[in-house]
mmCIF file of C-alpha atoms and ligand atoms in Angstrom:
data_model
loop_
_atom_site.group_PDB
_atom_site.id
_atom_site.type_symbol
_atom_site.label_atom_id
_atom_site.label_comp_id
_atom_site.label_asym_id
_atom_site.label_seq_id
_atom_site.Cartn_x
_atom_site.Cartn_y
_atom_site.Cartn_z
ATOM 1 C CA MET A 9 -33.350 13.046 -3.633
ATOM 2 C CA ASP A 10 -29.927 11.678 -4.502
ATOM 3 C CA LEU A 11 -27.442 11.886 -1.687
ATOM 4 C CA CYS A 12 -23.707 11.414 -1.923
ATOM 5 C CA GLN A 13 -22.799 8.262 -0.006
ATOM 6 C CA LEU A 14 -19.786 9.905 1.610
ATOM 7 C CA CYS A 15 -20.869 13.434 2.596
ATOM 8 C CA ASP A 16 -24.678 12.931 2.616
ATOM 9 C CA GLN A 17 -25.164 16.120 0.603
ATOM 10 C CA HIS A 18 -27.443 16.355 -2.402
ATOM 11 C CA ASP A 19 -25.628 15.125 -5.481
ATOM 12 C CA PRO A 20 -26.963 16.714 -8.690
ATOM 13 C CA THR A 21 -25.245 14.065 -10.831
ATOM 14 C CA GLY A 22 -27.220 11.244 -9.210
ATOM 15 C CA SER A 23 -24.041 9.202 -8.767
ATOM 16 C CA GLN A 24 -22.932 7.297 -5.684
ATOM 17 C CA LEU A 25 -20.360 9.978 -4.876
ATOM 18 C CA CYS A 26 -20.706 13.722 -5.517
ATOM 19 C CA PRO A 27 -18.051 15.416 -7.705
ATOM 20 C CA ALA A 28 -16.221 16.886 -4.685
ATOM 21 C CA CYS A 29 -15.998 13.540 -2.872
ATOM 22 C CA THR A 30 -14.963 11.828 -6.106
ATOM 23 C CA THR A 31 -12.082 14.255 -6.559
ATOM 24 C CA ALA A 32 -11.101 14.010 -2.895
ATOM 25 C CA THR A 33 -11.071 10.204 -3.060
ATOM 26 C CA ARG A 34 -8.925 10.285 -6.205
ATOM 27 C CA VAL A 35 -6.450 12.678 -4.614
ATOM 28 C CA ARG A 36 -6.274 10.522 -1.473
ATOM 29 C CA LEU A 37 -5.591 7.426 -3.553
ATOM 30 C CA GLU A 38 -2.897 9.267 -5.515
ATOM 31 C CA CYS A 39 -1.261 10.435 -2.261
ATOM 32 C CA LEU A 40 -1.130 6.986 -0.669
ATOM 33 C CA PRO A 41 2.135 5.849 -2.314
ATOM 34 C CA ALA A 42 3.901 9.016 -1.076
ATOM 35 C CA LEU A 43 2.397 8.580 2.392
ATOM 36 C CA TYR A 44 3.486 4.952 2.350
ATOM 37 C CA ASP A 45 7.042 6.044 1.488
ATOM 38 C CA GLY A 46 6.793 8.716 4.167
ATOM 39 C CA LEU A 47 6.451 6.000 6.803
ATOM 40 C CA LEU A 48 9.781 4.462 5.837
ATOM 41 C CA PRO A 49 12.007 6.635 8.056
ATOM 42 C CA PHE A 50 9.794 5.722 11.039
ATOM 43 C CA LEU A 51 10.496 2.033 10.613
ATOM 44 C CA ALA A 52 13.983 2.195 12.079
ATOM 45 C CA PRO A 53 14.349 5.632 13.692
ATOM 46 C CA SER A 54 18.006 5.455 14.612
ATOM 47 C CA SER A 55 19.264 4.479 11.168
ATOM 48 C CA ALA A 56 17.190 7.216 9.510
ATOM 49 C CA ILE A 57 18.809 9.940 11.580
ATOM 50 C CA GLY A 58 22.228 11.298 10.811
ATOM 51 C CA GLN A 59 22.562 9.998 7.291
ATOM 52 C CA GLY A 60 22.284 12.035 4.139
ATOM 53 C CA ARG A 61 23.347 15.355 5.625
ATOM 54 C CA SER A 62 26.620 14.821 7.348
ATOM 55 C CA GLY A 63 27.290 11.466 5.733
ATOM 56 C CA LYS A 64 28.452 10.194 9.098
ATOM 57 C CA GLY A 65 25.577 7.968 10.161
ATOM 58 C CA GLY A 66 27.039 5.413 12.472
ATOM 59 C CA HIS A 67 24.160 4.839 14.908
ATOM 60 C CA ALA A 68 23.527 1.250 15.919
ATOM 61 C CA PRO A 69 20.272 0.197 14.239
ATOM 62 C CA LEU A 70 17.233 -0.269 16.490
ATOM 63 C CA PRO A 71 14.728 -3.031 15.811
ATOM 64 C CA VAL A 72 12.116 -2.214 13.191
ATOM 65 C CA ARG A 73 9.023 -0.544 14.661
ATOM 66 C CA GLU A 74 6.299 -3.154 14.503
ATOM 67 C CA ASP A 75 3.378 -0.705 14.603
ATOM 68 C CA ILE A 76 4.630 1.156 11.539
ATOM 69 C CA LEU A 77 5.338 -2.104 9.756
ATOM 70 C CA ASP A 78 1.767 -3.191 10.588
ATOM 71 C CA LEU A 79 0.325 0.065 9.300
ATOM 72 C CA ARG A 80 2.147 -0.379 5.988
ATOM 73 C CA GLY A 81 0.754 -3.905 5.811
ATOM 74 C CA VAL A 82 -2.743 -2.622 6.576
ATOM 75 C CA MET A 83 -2.442 -0.081 3.755
ATOM 76 C CA VAL A 84 -1.516 -2.727 1.202
ATOM 77 C CA GLY A 85 -4.102 -5.221 2.487
ATOM 78 C CA THR A 86 -6.941 -2.681 2.549
ATOM 79 C CA LEU A 87 -6.291 -1.500 -0.994
ATOM 80 C CA GLU A 88 -5.912 -5.021 -2.380
ATOM 81 C CA ASP A 89 -9.142 -6.114 -0.661
ATOM 82 C CA TRP A 90 -11.072 -3.224 -2.194
ATOM 83 C CA LEU A 91 -9.591 -3.839 -5.630
ATOM 84 C CA SER A 92 -10.490 -7.489 -5.474
ATOM 85 C CA ALA A 93 -14.044 -6.602 -4.316
ATOM 86 C CA VAL A 94 -14.428 -4.256 -7.293
ATOM 87 C CA ARG A 95 -13.128 -6.854 -9.730
ATOM 88 C CA GLN A 96 -15.437 -9.489 -8.289
ATOM 89 C CA GLU A 97 -18.454 -7.189 -8.504
ATOM 90 C CA ARG A 98 -17.606 -6.441 -12.121
ATOM 91 C CA GLY A 99 -17.215 -10.134 -12.943
ATOM 92 C CA MET A 100 -13.523 -9.824 -13.713
ATOM 93 C CA ARG A 101 -10.943 -12.499 -13.216
ATOM 94 C CA GLN A 102 -8.953 -12.013 -10.013
ATOM 95 C CA HIS A 103 -5.336 -11.130 -10.529
ATOM 96 C CA PRO A 104 -3.117 -14.206 -10.633
ATOM 97 C CA ALA A 105 -0.065 -14.543 -8.402
ATOM 98 C CA ARG A 106 1.215 -11.378 -6.776
ATOM 99 C CA ARG A 107 4.438 -10.931 -8.592
ATOM 100 C CA ARG A 108 5.721 -7.703 -7.177
ATOM 101 C CA GLY A 109 7.244 -6.923 -3.787
ATOM 102 C CA VAL A 110 5.188 -5.229 -1.081
ATOM 103 C CA ASP A 111 5.961 -1.718 -2.361
ATOM 104 C CA GLY A 112 4.980 -2.696 -5.893
ATOM 105 C CA ARG A 113 1.754 -4.232 -4.557
ATOM 106 C CA LEU A 114 0.649 -0.922 -3.073
ATOM 107 C CA ASP A 115 1.306 0.937 -6.334
ATOM 108 C CA ALA A 116 -0.494 -1.769 -8.314
ATOM 109 C CA ALA A 117 -3.572 -1.647 -6.052
ATOM 110 C CA VAL A 118 -3.711 2.162 -6.237
ATOM 111 C CA GLU A 119 -3.377 2.095 -10.033
ATOM 112 C CA GLY A 120 -6.103 -0.523 -10.282
ATOM 113 C CA LEU A 121 -8.524 1.373 -8.042
ATOM 114 C CA LEU A 122 -7.910 4.626 -9.918
ATOM 115 C CA ARG A 123 -8.748 2.848 -13.178
ATOM 116 C CA HIS A 124 -12.060 1.675 -11.662
ATOM 117 C CA MET A 125 -12.940 5.068 -10.134
ATOM 118 C CA PRO A 126 -15.377 6.097 -12.911
ATOM 119 C CA TRP A 127 -17.392 2.923 -12.364
ATOM 120 C CA ILE A 128 -17.106 3.103 -8.568
ATOM 121 C CA THR A 129 -18.347 6.700 -8.598
ATOM 122 C CA VAL A 130 -21.324 6.126 -10.841
ATOM 123 C CA SER A 131 -22.458 2.603 -10.132
ATOM 124 C CA TRP A 132 -21.051 0.879 -7.083
ATOM 125 C CA SER A 133 -23.324 0.563 -4.075
ATOM 126 C CA GLU A 134 -20.228 0.210 -1.859
ATOM 127 C CA ALA A 135 -18.730 3.487 -3.106
ATOM 128 C CA GLY A 136 -19.407 5.360 0.152
ATOM 129 C CA LEU A 137 -17.889 2.656 2.317
ATOM 130 C CA PHE A 138 -14.889 2.446 0.047
ATOM 131 C CA ALA A 139 -14.351 6.227 -0.074
ATOM 132 C CA GLY A 140 -14.760 6.485 3.704
ATOM 133 C CA GLU A 141 -12.145 3.847 4.339
ATOM 134 C CA ILE A 142 -9.682 5.477 1.936
ATOM 135 C CA ARG A 143 -10.266 8.807 3.724
ATOM 136 C CA ASP A 144 -9.585 7.236 7.149
ATOM 137 C CA LEU A 145 -6.512 5.415 5.897
ATOM 138 C CA ALA A 146 -5.009 8.560 4.371
ATOM 139 C CA ARG A 147 -5.782 10.509 7.552
ATOM 140 C CA ASP A 148 -4.224 7.901 9.846
ATOM 141 C CA VAL A 149 -0.993 7.816 7.899
ATOM 142 C CA GLN A 150 -0.901 11.569 7.412
ATOM 143 C CA SER A 151 -1.227 12.101 11.156
ATOM 144 C CA ILE A 152 2.072 10.258 11.537
ATOM 145 C CA VAL A 153 4.117 11.631 8.659
ATOM 146 C CA ALA A 154 2.729 15.188 8.483
ATOM 147 C CA PRO A 155 1.995 17.750 11.157
ATOM 148 C CA ALA A 156 -1.541 19.106 11.679
ATOM 149 C CA VAL A 157 -2.327 21.788 9.148
ATOM 150 C CA ASP A 158 -3.316 25.322 10.120
ATOM 151 C CA THR A 159 -5.707 26.184 7.299
ATOM 152 C CA VAL A 160 -5.563 29.956 7.762
ATOM 153 C CA ARG A 161 -1.953 31.114 8.092
ATOM 154 C CA GLY A 162 -0.265 28.022 6.823
ATOM 155 C CA THR A 163 1.315 25.712 9.313
ATOM 156 C CA ARG A 164 4.670 26.413 10.878
ATOM 157 C CA ILE A 165 6.811 23.347 10.280
ATOM 158 C CA GLY A 166 9.823 24.169 12.426
ATOM 159 C CA THR A 167 13.050 25.422 10.897
ATOM 160 C CA CYS A 168 14.779 24.405 7.679
ATOM 161 C CA PRO A 169 17.465 21.805 8.397
ATOM 162 C CA ALA A 170 19.131 22.023 4.977
ATOM 163 C CA VAL A 171 22.908 22.194 5.221
ATOM 164 C CA HIS A 172 24.553 24.851 3.048
ATOM 165 C CA ASP A 173 27.882 24.567 1.256
ATOM 166 C CA ASP A 174 29.703 26.223 4.164
ATOM 167 C CA GLY A 175 28.396 23.495 6.493
ATOM 168 C CA GLY A 176 25.944 25.772 8.333
ATOM 169 C CA VAL A 177 22.314 24.796 8.885
ATOM 170 C CA CYS A 178 19.800 27.039 7.054
ATOM 171 C CA GLY A 179 17.494 27.556 10.061
ATOM 172 C CA ALA A 180 14.830 29.656 8.293
ATOM 173 C CA VAL A 181 11.207 29.105 9.455
ATOM 174 C CA LEU A 182 9.320 26.707 7.195
ATOM 175 C CA ARG A 183 5.595 27.002 6.525
ATOM 176 C CA LEU A 184 3.174 24.773 4.671
ATOM 177 C CA GLY A 185 0.717 27.073 2.876
ATOM 178 C CA HIS A 186 -2.997 26.282 2.883
ATOM 179 C CA GLY A 187 -3.786 23.820 0.125
ATOM 180 C CA GLU A 188 -0.119 23.193 -0.655
ATOM 181 C CA THR A 189 1.454 19.780 -0.392
ATOM 182 C CA VAL A 190 5.126 20.726 -0.564
ATOM 183 C CA VAL A 191 6.943 22.717 2.108
ATOM 184 C CA ARG A 192 9.370 25.127 0.449
ATOM 185 C CA CYS A 193 12.056 27.120 2.232
ATOM 186 C CA ASP A 194 11.776 30.829 1.304
ATOM 187 C CA TRP A 195 15.406 31.356 2.204
ATOM 188 C CA CYS A 196 17.327 28.515 0.512
ATOM 189 C CA SER A 197 14.466 27.211 -1.739
ATOM 190 C CA THR A 198 14.891 23.618 -0.606
ATOM 191 C CA ALA A 199 11.642 21.723 -1.313
ATOM 192 C CA TRP A 200 10.290 19.258 1.238
ATOM 193 C CA PRO A 201 7.578 17.039 -0.303
ATOM 194 C CA PRO A 202 5.469 14.773 1.988
ATOM 195 C CA ALA A 203 7.748 11.793 1.462
ATOM 196 C CA THR A 204 10.537 13.712 3.193
ATOM 197 C CA TRP A 205 8.557 15.001 6.186
ATOM 198 C CA ALA A 206 9.552 12.233 8.538
ATOM 199 C CA GLN A 207 13.194 12.844 7.713
ATOM 200 C CA LEU A 208 12.616 16.592 8.042
ATOM 201 C CA LYS A 209 11.267 16.094 11.551
ATOM 202 C CA ALA A 210 14.168 13.818 12.484
ATOM 203 C CA TRP A 211 16.719 16.434 11.382
ATOM 204 C CA GLN A 212 14.870 19.195 13.192
ATOM 205 C CA ASP A 213 14.912 17.154 16.400
ATOM 206 C CA GLU A 214 18.601 16.513 15.871
ATOM 207 C CA ASP A 215 19.329 20.236 15.397
ATOM 208 C CA GLN A 216 17.275 21.095 18.464
ATOM 209 C CA ALA A 217 19.148 18.543 20.554
ATOM 210 C CA ALA A 218 22.459 19.899 19.276
ATOM 211 C CA ALA A 219 21.452 23.472 20.124
ATOM 212 C CA ALA A 220 20.324 22.573 23.642
HETATM 213 ZN ZN1 ZN B 307 -19.974 13.962 -1.341
HETATM 214 ZN ZN1 ZN B 308 16.264 26.615 4.051
#
């Protein structure tokens, strides 16, 4: 019997990964650049807070957070290692010099892996290991940038910190619906995609501190 390498369930297609795990792996890969961007506000917490809404800013910058910097490095390194393993297995020339900056390297590795997904899914004996590592990576980063998701009622994500024209804070309760990836305020319709969640949290904390 053919088992999916990731979920150990019977796979009627006889591939390395079942259709559900293939789709999930693709989606995780596609989400990684946004998750990577979502870590940015965590790098230097004090400079991320207070800018963009009031335009005042003015906090003295704290040193960059090493653990977040490391995690971003791990993301890039992991993806590049897998891409180079795939290319080697397929007898392809390794990419020459890395021309792009770190951010560009992550996008390039994701693009490359997505291009190889059909082959990985059908033929690669390492497909399960690869898919498992991508799942763990996405989960690790998500646990930092996004709150835990309540799959039944939708997760309460605090209150909307959008500032209206009159200078007042919106304050409506935000929820992330099951299966949705963007938090949308029902009251003022501001959209909060994953890349903004760290900033969202920072503003909420700021509002809470101001209210206290
Ligand atoms: Zn599976
Ligand atoms: Zn709102």
